[in-house]
Amino acid sequence: MKRIAVLISGTGSNLKNLADKCRELSSKVKIDLVVSNVKDVKGLEIAKHYGIDTVVLEDAGSKISIVGKNIADYNEFVRLRVAAEKAFDGINSYLSKLDFPYSVQQLLTDCLSNINTVSNVLEEDIKVGVLQGVFFKAFAKHQVNKEEESEVLSKIESILSNLTKEMGQIAILFQSIKKNPSFLSFFERENYDLSLHKILAERGIDYIFLAGFMRVLSPSFVDKWEMKILNIHPSLLPAFAGSKAVKEAFEYGVKITGCTVHFVSAGVDSGKIIAQMPVEVLSEDTVETLHGRIKQAEKELYPSVLERLINGKI
Ligand code: GRF
């Protein structure tokens, strides 16, 4: 008997489709647990209706958020946000004291003009990523001592990151400078994913099915569950990755879209494709009617993948 966990954030129609398939395959597979990162969502009611245990693991609600779309495109950046332009002035005065050749703004401009590979990312995000690089490069180059480094960094109000190693280093640095507990939230993603991992591992989960789960899982979590996490996405990947896939495909004017089931890798909506189903865009469609028909396709596709997986065909 294989045990699966379904991770949700919303209405849970895919959860229902999977639960129905599990009933059909009852001796081979069961949904052992539903995890939601949002409380009071319809998907949780569906889980209860099917007698499935539920856990609500809420987002920390910290300042941290992923605002770019193509996270995989700028994985090499640790993103560090200086919360306001005014903070730049403070930082600049420290930089000039340290005999830096440029102001933060100049460094940002220089760095931004060197970025060609990043697409679909908010400009602010890029700045944030570059800024981290600027500081660390600058510190190394000028052999800044710890005290001076602390002074500069104490001007920074919050940090964003989707990388763990560098994040850890920065967070440790900050903790030693500022005794501000909000900086502990840097670890939010890692902490969340660790709690999630523990819950799933303790229950002996074999596969994780993401069904509208609106969180990006950290690379360390994905590593632990390599080829064990599946996701369903409402477009024909690799076209229209990200959280607004249906709207973007519709607005682009594609004539065929659809849905994709894939293994989850560290990037967003990337990872080996398992199955796809096309859906035609009709002239009278709205984003909503189109999404409705995509969901009809999902109703067939996700359960059929579950069945093949359980029968060792994937
Ligand atoms: C689906 O369209 C799925 O493709 C996407 O999020 C939506 C979830 O819907 N990942 P539901 O919560 O399963 O109803």
Coordinates of C-alpha atoms and ligand atoms in Angstrom, one line a residue:
M1 CA 0.0 0.0 0.0
K2 CA 1.5 3.3 -1.1
R3 CA 0.7 6.4 1.0
I4 CA 0.5 9.7 -0.6
A5 CA 0.2 13.2 0.8
V6 CA -1.6 15.9 -1.1
L7 CA -0.5 19.6 -0.6
I8 CA -3.1 22.2 -1.2
S9 CA -3.8 26.0 -0.8
G10 CA -7.3 26.3 -2.2
T11 CA -10.4 24.8 -3.6
G12 CA -9.1 21.2 -3.9
S13 CA -10.7 20.0 -7.1
N14 CA -7.5 18.1 -7.9
L15 CA -7.5 16.7 -4.4
K16 CA -11.1 15.4 -5.0
N17 CA -10.0 13.8 -8.3
L18 CA -7.1 12.1 -6.6
A19 CA -9.3 10.9 -3.7
D20 CA -11.8 9.4 -6.1
K21 CA -9.0 7.5 -7.9
C22 CA -7.6 6.3 -4.6
R23 CA -11.0 4.9 -3.6
E24 CA -11.0 3.0 -6.9
L25 CA -7.5 1.7 -6.3
S26 CA -8.2 1.2 -2.6
S27 CA -5.9 -1.8 -1.9
K28 CA -2.9 -0.2 -3.6
V29 CA -2.9 3.5 -2.5
K30 CA -4.4 5.9 0.0
I31 CA -4.2 9.6 0.6
D32 CA -2.8 9.5 4.1
L33 CA -2.6 13.2 4.7
V34 CA -3.7 16.6 3.2
V35 CA -1.5 19.6 4.1
S36 CA -2.7 23.1 3.5
N37 CA -0.7 26.2 4.0
V38 CA -3.9 28.2 4.2
K39 CA -6.6 27.6 6.8
D40 CA -10.3 27.4 6.2
V41 CA -10.0 26.5 2.5
K42 CA -12.5 24.4 0.7
G43 CA -9.9 21.7 0.0
L44 CA -9.7 21.0 3.8
E45 CA -13.5 20.3 3.8
I46 CA -13.1 18.0 0.9
A47 CA -10.4 16.1 2.8
K48 CA -12.6 15.8 5.9
H49 CA -15.4 14.6 3.7
Y50 CA -13.2 11.7 2.5
G51 CA -12.0 11.0 6.0
I52 CA -8.5 12.1 5.3
D53 CA -6.3 13.6 8.1
T54 CA -5.4 17.2 7.6
V55 CA -2.7 19.5 8.8
V56 CA -2.7 23.2 8.4
L57 CA 0.9 24.5 8.2
E58 CA 0.4 28.2 7.8
D59 CA 2.9 30.5 6.1
A60 CA 4.7 32.6 8.7
G61 CA 3.4 35.8 7.2
S62 CA 6.8 37.4 7.4
K63 CA 8.2 40.0 5.1
I64 CA 9.6 37.4 2.9
S65 CA 8.0 36.7 -0.4
I66 CA 9.0 35.6 -3.8
V67 CA 8.0 38.4 -6.1
G68 CA 9.7 37.4 -9.3
K69 CA 8.2 34.9 -11.7
N70 CA 11.2 33.0 -13.1
I71 CA 12.9 32.1 -10.0
A72 CA 15.0 29.5 -11.7
D73 CA 16.4 32.2 -14.0
Y74 CA 18.1 34.1 -11.2
N75 CA 18.9 31.3 -8.8
E76 CA 22.4 32.5 -8.6
F77 CA 21.3 35.6 -6.8
V78 CA 20.7 35.8 -3.2
R79 CA 18.2 38.6 -2.9
L80 CA 18.7 41.2 -0.4
R81 CA 16.2 44.0 -0.1
V82 CA 17.0 47.4 1.1
A83 CA 13.5 48.4 2.1
A84 CA 13.5 52.0 1.0
E85 CA 15.5 54.4 -1.1
K86 CA 16.3 56.3 2.1
A87 CA 18.2 53.4 3.3
F88 CA 20.6 53.8 0.3
D89 CA 21.7 57.2 1.6
G90 CA 22.6 55.8 4.9
I91 CA 24.5 53.0 3.3
N92 CA 26.2 55.4 0.9
S93 CA 27.6 57.4 3.7
Y94 CA 29.1 54.2 5.2
L95 CA 30.4 53.2 1.9
S96 CA 32.1 56.5 1.4
K97 CA 33.7 56.2 4.8
L98 CA 35.0 52.9 3.8
D99 CA 36.5 54.5 0.7
F100 CA 34.2 52.7 -1.8
P101 CA 34.7 53.9 -5.3
Y102 CA 30.9 53.9 -6.1
S103 CA 27.6 54.8 -4.5
V104 CA 25.1 52.0 -4.1
Q105 CA 23.0 53.5 -7.0
Q106 CA 26.0 53.5 -9.3
L107 CA 26.9 49.9 -8.4
L108 CA 23.3 48.9 -9.0
T109 CA 23.3 50.6 -12.4
D110 CA 26.5 48.9 -13.4
C111 CA 25.4 45.5 -12.3
L112 CA 21.9 45.8 -13.8
S113 CA 23.5 46.6 -17.2
N114 CA 25.4 43.3 -17.0
I115 CA 22.4 41.2 -16.5
N116 CA 21.1 39.8 -19.7
T117 CA 19.9 36.4 -18.7
V118 CA 17.3 37.4 -16.2
S119 CA 13.8 37.7 -17.7
N120 CA 10.4 38.3 -16.2
V121 CA 11.7 39.4 -12.9
L122 CA 10.7 42.6 -11.3
E123 CA 13.3 45.3 -11.5
E124 CA 13.3 45.7 -7.8
D125 CA 14.1 42.0 -7.4
I126 CA 17.1 42.3 -9.6
K127 CA 18.3 45.2 -7.6
V128 CA 17.9 43.3 -4.5
G129 CA 19.9 40.4 -5.8
V130 CA 22.6 42.5 -7.2
L131 CA 22.9 44.5 -4.0
Q132 CA 23.8 41.4 -2.1
G133 CA 26.5 40.7 -4.6
V134 CA 27.7 44.3 -4.3
F135 CA 28.1 44.2 -0.6
F136 CA 29.9 40.9 -0.4
K137 CA 32.2 41.7 -3.3
A138 CA 32.9 45.0 -1.8
F139 CA 33.6 43.7 1.6
A140 CA 36.0 41.2 0.3
K141 CA 37.8 43.7 -2.0
H142 CA 38.2 46.3 0.7
Q143 CA 38.9 43.9 3.5
V144 CA 36.4 45.6 5.6
N145 CA 36.6 44.7 9.2
K146 CA 33.7 43.1 11.0
E147 CA 32.7 46.3 12.8
E148 CA 32.5 48.4 9.7
E149 CA 30.6 45.6 7.9
S150 CA 28.2 45.5 10.8
E151 CA 27.5 49.2 10.5
V152 CA 26.7 48.9 6.8
L153 CA 24.5 45.8 7.2
S154 CA 22.6 47.3 10.1
K155 CA 21.0 49.7 7.6
I156 CA 19.4 46.8 5.8
E157 CA 15.8 46.2 6.8
S158 CA 14.9 42.9 5.3
I159 CA 16.2 40.1 3.1
L160 CA 14.8 37.9 0.5
S161 CA 16.4 34.7 -0.7
N162 CA 15.6 31.5 -2.4
L163 CA 19.1 30.1 -1.8
T164 CA 19.8 28.4 1.5
K165 CA 23.6 28.3 1.8
E166 CA 24.2 32.0 1.3
M167 CA 21.0 32.8 3.2
G168 CA 22.4 31.0 6.2
Q169 CA 25.6 32.9 6.1
I170 CA 23.8 36.2 5.9
A171 CA 21.3 35.4 8.6
I172 CA 24.1 34.4 11.0
L173 CA 25.8 37.7 10.2
F174 CA 22.6 39.6 10.9
Q175 CA 21.9 37.7 14.1
S176 CA 25.3 38.6 15.4
I177 CA 24.7 42.3 14.5
K178 CA 21.1 42.8 15.3
K179 CA 19.2 41.2 18.0
N180 CA 16.1 41.8 16.0
P181 CA 13.9 38.7 16.0
S182 CA 12.3 39.6 12.7
F183 CA 15.5 38.7 11.1
L184 CA 15.0 35.1 12.2
S185 CA 12.3 35.0 9.6
F186 CA 15.0 34.7 7.0
F187 CA 14.8 31.1 7.8
E188 CA 11.1 30.9 7.2
R189 CA 11.3 28.8 4.0
E190 CA 13.8 26.4 5.5
N191 CA 11.9 26.1 8.8
Y192 CA 8.6 25.6 7.0
D193 CA 10.0 22.9 4.7
L194 CA 11.7 21.2 7.6
S195 CA 8.5 20.9 9.5
L196 CA 6.7 19.7 6.4
H197 CA 9.4 17.1 5.8
K198 CA 9.2 15.8 9.4
I199 CA 5.4 15.5 9.2
L200 CA 5.6 13.6 5.9
A201 CA 8.5 11.4 6.8
E202 CA 7.0 10.4 10.2
R203 CA 3.9 9.2 8.4
G204 CA 5.9 7.1 5.9
I205 CA 4.6 9.0 2.9
D206 CA 5.8 7.6 -0.4
Y207 CA 4.7 10.3 -2.8
I208 CA 3.7 14.0 -2.5
F209 CA 1.1 15.3 -4.9
L210 CA 1.0 19.1 -5.2
A211 CA -2.5 20.2 -6.0
G212 CA -2.7 24.0 -6.2
F213 CA -0.1 24.4 -3.4
M214 CA 1.0 28.0 -3.7
R215 CA 4.5 27.8 -2.1
V216 CA 7.8 27.2 -3.8
L217 CA 9.5 24.3 -2.1
S218 CA 13.2 24.8 -1.1
P219 CA 15.9 23.0 -3.0
S220 CA 16.9 21.0 0.2
F221 CA 13.3 19.8 0.6
V222 CA 13.1 18.8 -3.1
D223 CA 16.4 17.0 -2.8
K224 CA 15.1 14.9 0.1
W225 CA 12.1 13.8 -2.0
E226 CA 13.7 13.5 -5.4
M227 CA 11.3 12.1 -8.0
K228 CA 8.7 11.7 -5.3
I229 CA 7.0 15.0 -5.7
L230 CA 4.5 15.6 -8.5
N231 CA 2.7 18.7 -9.5
I232 CA -0.1 19.6 -11.9
H233 CA 0.2 22.9 -13.7
P234 CA -2.5 24.6 -15.9
S235 CA -0.5 25.1 -19.1
L236 CA 1.5 23.1 -21.5
L237 CA 5.0 23.5 -19.9
P238 CA 7.5 24.8 -20.5
A239 CA 5.2 27.5 -21.8
F240 CA 3.6 29.7 -19.1
A241 CA 5.2 28.6 -15.9
G242 CA 4.3 30.5 -12.8
S243 CA 1.2 31.3 -10.9
K244 CA -0.7 33.1 -13.6
A245 CA -0.4 30.5 -16.3
V246 CA -4.0 30.5 -17.6
K247 CA -4.3 34.3 -17.7
E248 CA -1.0 34.6 -19.5
A249 CA -1.7 32.0 -22.0
F250 CA -5.1 33.5 -22.7
E251 CA -3.7 37.0 -23.0
Y252 CA -0.9 35.8 -25.3
G253 CA -3.6 34.5 -27.6
V254 CA -2.5 30.9 -27.8
K255 CA -5.0 28.6 -29.6
I256 CA -4.0 25.5 -27.7
T257 CA -3.1 25.3 -24.0
G258 CA -3.7 22.5 -21.5
C259 CA -2.2 21.0 -18.4
T260 CA 1.0 19.3 -17.4
V261 CA 1.9 16.8 -14.7
H262 CA 5.6 16.8 -13.9
F263 CA 8.1 15.8 -11.2
V264 CA 9.1 18.7 -9.1
S265 CA 12.6 20.1 -9.2
A266 CA 14.2 23.0 -7.5
G267 CA 13.0 25.5 -10.2
V268 CA 9.5 26.8 -10.6
D269 CA 7.3 24.5 -12.7
S270 CA 10.3 22.8 -14.1
G271 CA 11.2 19.2 -13.7
K272 CA 10.7 16.2 -15.8
I273 CA 7.3 16.2 -17.6
I274 CA 5.3 13.0 -17.0
A275 CA 2.1 13.7 -19.0
Q276 CA 0.2 16.5 -20.7
M277 CA -3.2 17.1 -22.1
P278 CA -4.1 19.8 -24.6
V279 CA -7.1 22.1 -24.3
E280 CA -8.4 24.2 -27.2
V281 CA -9.0 27.9 -26.5
L282 CA -12.4 28.9 -27.9
S283 CA -13.2 32.3 -29.4
E284 CA -15.9 32.9 -26.7
D285 CA -13.6 31.9 -23.9
T286 CA -12.8 34.1 -20.9
V287 CA -9.9 33.3 -18.5
E288 CA -12.4 31.7 -16.2
T289 CA -14.2 29.4 -18.8
L290 CA -10.8 28.4 -20.1
H291 CA -9.5 27.5 -16.6
G292 CA -12.8 25.6 -16.1
R293 CA -12.0 23.4 -19.2
I294 CA -8.4 23.0 -18.1
K295 CA -9.7 21.7 -14.8
Q296 CA -11.8 19.2 -16.6
A297 CA -8.6 18.0 -18.4
E298 CA -6.8 17.9 -15.0
K299 CA -9.6 15.7 -13.7
E300 CA -8.5 13.0 -16.2
L301 CA -4.8 13.6 -16.2
Y302 CA -3.8 13.7 -12.6
P303 CA -5.6 10.5 -11.5
S304 CA -4.4 8.7 -14.6
V305 CA -0.8 9.6 -13.7
L306 CA -1.4 8.4 -10.1
E307 CA -2.7 5.1 -11.4
R308 CA 0.3 4.6 -13.7
L309 CA 2.7 5.6 -10.9
I310 CA 1.2 3.2 -8.4
N311 CA 1.3 0.4 -11.0
G312 CA 5.0 1.0 -11.6
K313 CA 4.5 2.4 -15.1
I314 CA 6.3 5.7 -14.4
Ligands
GRF1 C1 -5.2 23.9 -10.8 O1 -5.5 24.6 -12.0 C2 -3.8 23.4 -10.9 O2 -3.4 23.1 -12.2 C3 -3.0 24.6 -10.4 O3 -3.7 25.1 -9.4 C4 -5.1 24.8 -9.6 C5 -5.6 24.2 -8.3 O4 -6.9 24.0 -8.3 N1 -1.7 24.1 -9.9 P1 -7.6 23.1 -7.2 O5 -7.2 23.7 -5.8 O6 -7.1 21.7 -7.3 O7 -9.1 23.2 -7.4

